[in-house]
Amino acid sequence: MDMEFSFPNGNQVNALLKGFTVTAGSNGEEDRPSLEPLDFFFASLGLCVGKYVAKFCSARDIPYKDTKILLQTEWDETKRLHTKVMLRIQLPAGFPEKYRKPVLRVVDSCSVKKHILNPPSFEASAVIGEGA
């Protein structure tokens, strides 16, 4: 996977992602919320789980329009890190009881969660000039 990032101003970073621009930080407009990179990280986890929950329900003809994924974290002030992620799948009324535990297992299919539990190695380099 390749991505490119640019810096349109001192408070903003843009990611060019499959032809779309995703922005983190502030663009100077006070009426718009500033989304930070960590916000996108946790959003990607919820989006990934949601994708698998929707796929699970769709394969069984279970209506999932009113299903919600609720994500909360615990913050450790000493470590200055989120130390626990809690996901709650809020199922709609009438959801078949026999699928309550199986729908929880689809959380393990989420590739974002898999990467958190089995992190890749990181490597960074700095080059001067284009194509260097």
PDB file of C-alpha atoms in Angstrom:
ATOM      1  CA  MET A   1       0.000   0.000   0.000  1.00  0.00           C
ATOM      2  CA  ASP A   2       1.345   3.418  -0.952  1.00  0.00           C
ATOM      3  CA  MET A   3       0.099   6.772   0.329  1.00  0.00           C
ATOM      4  CA  GLU A   4       1.269  10.332  -0.034  1.00  0.00           C
ATOM      5  CA  PHE A   5       0.965  13.061   2.579  1.00  0.00           C
ATOM      6  CA  SER A   6       1.210  16.820   2.129  1.00  0.00           C
ATOM      7  CA  PHE A   7       1.166  19.882   4.358  1.00  0.00           C
ATOM      8  CA  PRO A   8      -1.182  22.644   3.083  1.00  0.00           C
ATOM      9  CA  ASN A   9      -0.616  24.749   6.225  1.00  0.00           C
ATOM     10  CA  GLY A  10       1.075  24.523   9.592  1.00  0.00           C
ATOM     11  CA  ASN A  11      -1.903  22.895  11.306  1.00  0.00           C
ATOM     12  CA  GLN A  12      -3.056  20.437   8.671  1.00  0.00           C
ATOM     13  CA  VAL A  13      -1.860  17.250   7.005  1.00  0.00           C
ATOM     14  CA  ASN A  14      -3.542  15.782   3.932  1.00  0.00           C
ATOM     15  CA  ALA A  15      -3.415  12.129   2.942  1.00  0.00           C
ATOM     16  CA  LEU A  16      -4.033  11.238  -0.681  1.00  0.00           C
ATOM     17  CA  LEU A  17      -5.778   7.910  -0.450  1.00  0.00           C
ATOM     18  CA  LYS A  18      -7.181   6.073  -3.491  1.00  0.00           C
ATOM     19  CA  GLY A  19      -7.949   9.371  -5.219  1.00  0.00           C
ATOM     20  CA  PHE A  20      -9.491  11.012  -2.135  1.00  0.00           C
ATOM     21  CA  THR A  21      -8.020  13.571   0.227  1.00  0.00           C
ATOM     22  CA  VAL A  22      -8.391  12.928   3.942  1.00  0.00           C
ATOM     23  CA  THR A  23      -7.465  15.822   6.233  1.00  0.00           C
ATOM     24  CA  ALA A  24      -6.202  15.764   9.812  1.00  0.00           C
ATOM     25  CA  GLY A  25      -5.739  18.879  11.881  1.00  0.00           C
ATOM     26  CA  SER A  26      -7.219  22.323  11.504  1.00  0.00           C
ATOM     27  CA  ASN A  27      -7.582  24.255   8.275  1.00  0.00           C
ATOM     28  CA  GLY A  28      -8.149  27.498  10.171  1.00  0.00           C
ATOM     29  CA  GLU A  29     -11.952  27.458   9.935  1.00  0.00           C
ATOM     30  CA  GLU A  30     -13.274  27.681  13.470  1.00  0.00           C
ATOM     31  CA  ASP A  31     -16.702  26.260  12.588  1.00  0.00           C
ATOM     32  CA  ARG A  32     -15.192  22.934  11.499  1.00  0.00           C
ATOM     33  CA  PRO A  33     -13.997  20.353  14.015  1.00  0.00           C
ATOM     34  CA  SER A  34     -10.336  19.464  13.983  1.00  0.00           C
ATOM     35  CA  LEU A  35      -9.932  15.733  13.448  1.00  0.00           C
ATOM     36  CA  GLU A  36      -6.611  14.427  14.658  1.00  0.00           C
ATOM     37  CA  PRO A  37      -4.767  11.353  13.315  1.00  0.00           C
ATOM     38  CA  LEU A  38      -5.702   9.311  16.386  1.00  0.00           C
ATOM     39  CA  ASP A  39      -9.388  10.059  15.704  1.00  0.00           C
ATOM     40  CA  PHE A  40      -8.995   8.421  12.292  1.00  0.00           C
ATOM     41  CA  PHE A  41      -7.192   5.462  13.855  1.00  0.00           C
ATOM     42  CA  PHE A  42     -10.093   4.673  16.173  1.00  0.00           C
ATOM     43  CA  ALA A  43     -12.647   5.474  13.455  1.00  0.00           C
ATOM     44  CA  SER A  44     -10.929   2.934  11.192  1.00  0.00           C
ATOM     45  CA  LEU A  45     -11.379   0.300  13.880  1.00  0.00           C
ATOM     46  CA  GLY A  46     -15.111   1.005  14.191  1.00  0.00           C
ATOM     47  CA  LEU A  47     -15.545   1.169  10.415  1.00  0.00           C
ATOM     48  CA  CYS A  48     -13.778  -2.157  10.005  1.00  0.00           C
ATOM     49  CA  VAL A  49     -15.886  -3.898  12.651  1.00  0.00           C
ATOM     50  CA  GLY A  50     -19.022  -2.320  11.160  1.00  0.00           C
ATOM     51  CA  LYS A  51     -18.164  -3.672   7.726  1.00  0.00           C
ATOM     52  CA  TYR A  52     -17.955  -7.213   9.081  1.00  0.00           C
ATOM     53  CA  VAL A  53     -21.118  -6.868  11.187  1.00  0.00           C
ATOM     54  CA  ALA A  54     -23.055  -5.622   8.138  1.00  0.00           C
ATOM     55  CA  LYS A  55     -21.665  -8.471   6.015  1.00  0.00           C
ATOM     56  CA  PHE A  56     -22.598 -11.007   8.721  1.00  0.00           C
ATOM     57  CA  CYS A  57     -26.164  -9.713   8.925  1.00  0.00           C
ATOM     58  CA  SER A  58     -26.576  -9.393   5.173  1.00  0.00           C
ATOM     59  CA  ALA A  59     -25.496 -13.015   4.615  1.00  0.00           C
ATOM     60  CA  ARG A  60     -28.280 -14.110   6.982  1.00  0.00           C
ATOM     61  CA  ASP A  61     -30.944 -11.671   5.746  1.00  0.00           C
ATOM     62  CA  ILE A  62     -30.966  -9.952   9.145  1.00  0.00           C
ATOM     63  CA  PRO A  63     -31.915  -6.265   8.973  1.00  0.00           C
ATOM     64  CA  TYR A  64     -28.990  -4.215  10.279  1.00  0.00           C
ATOM     65  CA  LYS A  65     -30.006  -0.638   9.488  1.00  0.00           C
ATOM     66  CA  ASP A  66     -30.543   0.203  13.167  1.00  0.00           C
ATOM     67  CA  THR A  67     -27.371  -1.556  14.341  1.00  0.00           C
ATOM     68  CA  LYS A  68     -24.705   0.678  15.883  1.00  0.00           C
ATOM     69  CA  ILE A  69     -21.086   0.167  16.846  1.00  0.00           C
ATOM     70  CA  LEU A  70     -20.161   2.107  19.979  1.00  0.00           C
ATOM     71  CA  LEU A  71     -16.467   2.568  20.701  1.00  0.00           C
ATOM     72  CA  GLN A  72     -15.031   3.861  23.962  1.00  0.00           C
ATOM     73  CA  THR A  73     -11.471   4.002  25.196  1.00  0.00           C
ATOM     74  CA  GLU A  74      -9.763   4.236  28.545  1.00  0.00           C
ATOM     75  CA  TRP A  75      -6.995   6.811  28.823  1.00  0.00           C
ATOM     76  CA  ASP A  76      -3.944   6.354  31.032  1.00  0.00           C
ATOM     77  CA  GLU A  77      -2.745   9.813  32.029  1.00  0.00           C
ATOM     78  CA  THR A  78       0.621   8.481  33.218  1.00  0.00           C
ATOM     79  CA  LYS A  79       1.393   6.681  29.947  1.00  0.00           C
ATOM     80  CA  ARG A  80      -0.480   9.311  27.903  1.00  0.00           C
ATOM     81  CA  LEU A  81      -1.986   6.465  25.860  1.00  0.00           C
ATOM     82  CA  HIS A  82      -5.333   4.827  25.315  1.00  0.00           C
ATOM     83  CA  THR A  83      -4.880   1.537  27.153  1.00  0.00           C
ATOM     84  CA  LYS A  84      -8.202  -0.150  26.492  1.00  0.00           C
ATOM     85  CA  VAL A  85     -10.666  -0.161  23.614  1.00  0.00           C
ATOM     86  CA  MET A  86     -14.232  -1.251  24.266  1.00  0.00           C
ATOM     87  CA  LEU A  87     -16.558  -2.035  21.373  1.00  0.00           C
ATOM     88  CA  ARG A  88     -20.272  -2.531  21.904  1.00  0.00           C
ATOM     89  CA  ILE A  89     -22.410  -3.748  19.054  1.00  0.00           C
ATOM     90  CA  GLN A  90     -25.883  -2.334  19.670  1.00  0.00           C
ATOM     91  CA  LEU A  91     -28.222  -4.735  17.902  1.00  0.00           C
ATOM     92  CA  PRO A  92     -31.711  -3.736  16.778  1.00  0.00           C
ATOM     93  CA  ALA A  93     -34.892  -5.031  18.382  1.00  0.00           C
ATOM     94  CA  GLY A  94     -35.812  -8.389  16.932  1.00  0.00           C
ATOM     95  CA  PHE A  95     -32.201  -9.447  16.304  1.00  0.00           C
ATOM     96  CA  PRO A  96     -32.144 -13.271  16.509  1.00  0.00           C
ATOM     97  CA  GLU A  97     -30.755 -14.358  19.881  1.00  0.00           C
ATOM     98  CA  LYS A  98     -28.968 -17.331  18.290  1.00  0.00           C
ATOM     99  CA  TYR A  99     -26.699 -14.872  16.414  1.00  0.00           C
ATOM    100  CA  ARG A 100     -25.703 -12.692  19.384  1.00  0.00           C
ATOM    101  CA  LYS A 101     -22.457 -14.597  20.160  1.00  0.00           C
ATOM    102  CA  PRO A 102     -21.587 -15.307  16.506  1.00  0.00           C
ATOM    103  CA  VAL A 103     -21.860 -11.605  15.605  1.00  0.00           C
ATOM    104  CA  LEU A 104     -19.295 -10.863  18.324  1.00  0.00           C
ATOM    105  CA  ARG A 105     -16.859 -13.278  16.681  1.00  0.00           C
ATOM    106  CA  VAL A 106     -16.809 -11.182  13.500  1.00  0.00           C
ATOM    107  CA  VAL A 107     -14.891  -8.539  15.484  1.00  0.00           C
ATOM    108  CA  ASP A 108     -11.915 -10.915  15.205  1.00  0.00           C
ATOM    109  CA  SER A 109     -12.138 -10.710  11.394  1.00  0.00           C
ATOM    110  CA  CYS A 110     -11.411  -6.982  11.422  1.00  0.00           C
ATOM    111  CA  SER A 111      -8.050  -6.356   9.742  1.00  0.00           C
ATOM    112  CA  VAL A 112      -7.467  -3.185  11.790  1.00  0.00           C
ATOM    113  CA  LYS A 113      -7.780  -5.199  15.016  1.00  0.00           C
ATOM    114  CA  LYS A 114      -5.488  -7.882  13.578  1.00  0.00           C
ATOM    115  CA  HIS A 115      -2.848  -5.237  12.869  1.00  0.00           C
ATOM    116  CA  ILE A 116      -3.125  -3.845  16.395  1.00  0.00           C
ATOM    117  CA  LEU A 117      -2.622  -7.292  17.880  1.00  0.00           C
ATOM    118  CA  ASN A 118       0.170  -8.167  15.401  1.00  0.00           C
ATOM    119  CA  PRO A 119       1.828  -4.824  14.694  1.00  0.00           C
ATOM    120  CA  PRO A 120       4.049  -4.344  11.664  1.00  0.00           C
ATOM    121  CA  SER A 121       7.613  -3.188  12.071  1.00  0.00           C
ATOM    122  CA  PHE A 122       8.260   0.505  11.394  1.00  0.00           C
ATOM    123  CA  GLU A 123      11.040   2.048   9.385  1.00  0.00           C
ATOM    124  CA  ALA A 124      11.541   5.734   8.593  1.00  0.00           C
ATOM    125  CA  SER A 125      14.071   7.584   6.466  1.00  0.00           C
ATOM    126  CA  ALA A 126      14.640  11.208   5.516  1.00  0.00           C
ATOM    127  CA  VAL A 127      15.778  12.219   2.032  1.00  0.00           C
ATOM    128  CA  ILE A 128      16.544  15.644   0.627  1.00  0.00           C
ATOM    129  CA  GLY A 129      15.161  16.533  -2.782  1.00  0.00           C
ATOM    130  CA  GLU A 130      12.661  14.844  -4.997  1.00  0.00           C
ATOM    131  CA  GLY A 131      13.485  11.293  -6.008  1.00  0.00           C
ATOM    132  CA  ALA A 132      16.505  11.186  -3.704  1.00  0.00           C
TER     133      ALA A 132
END
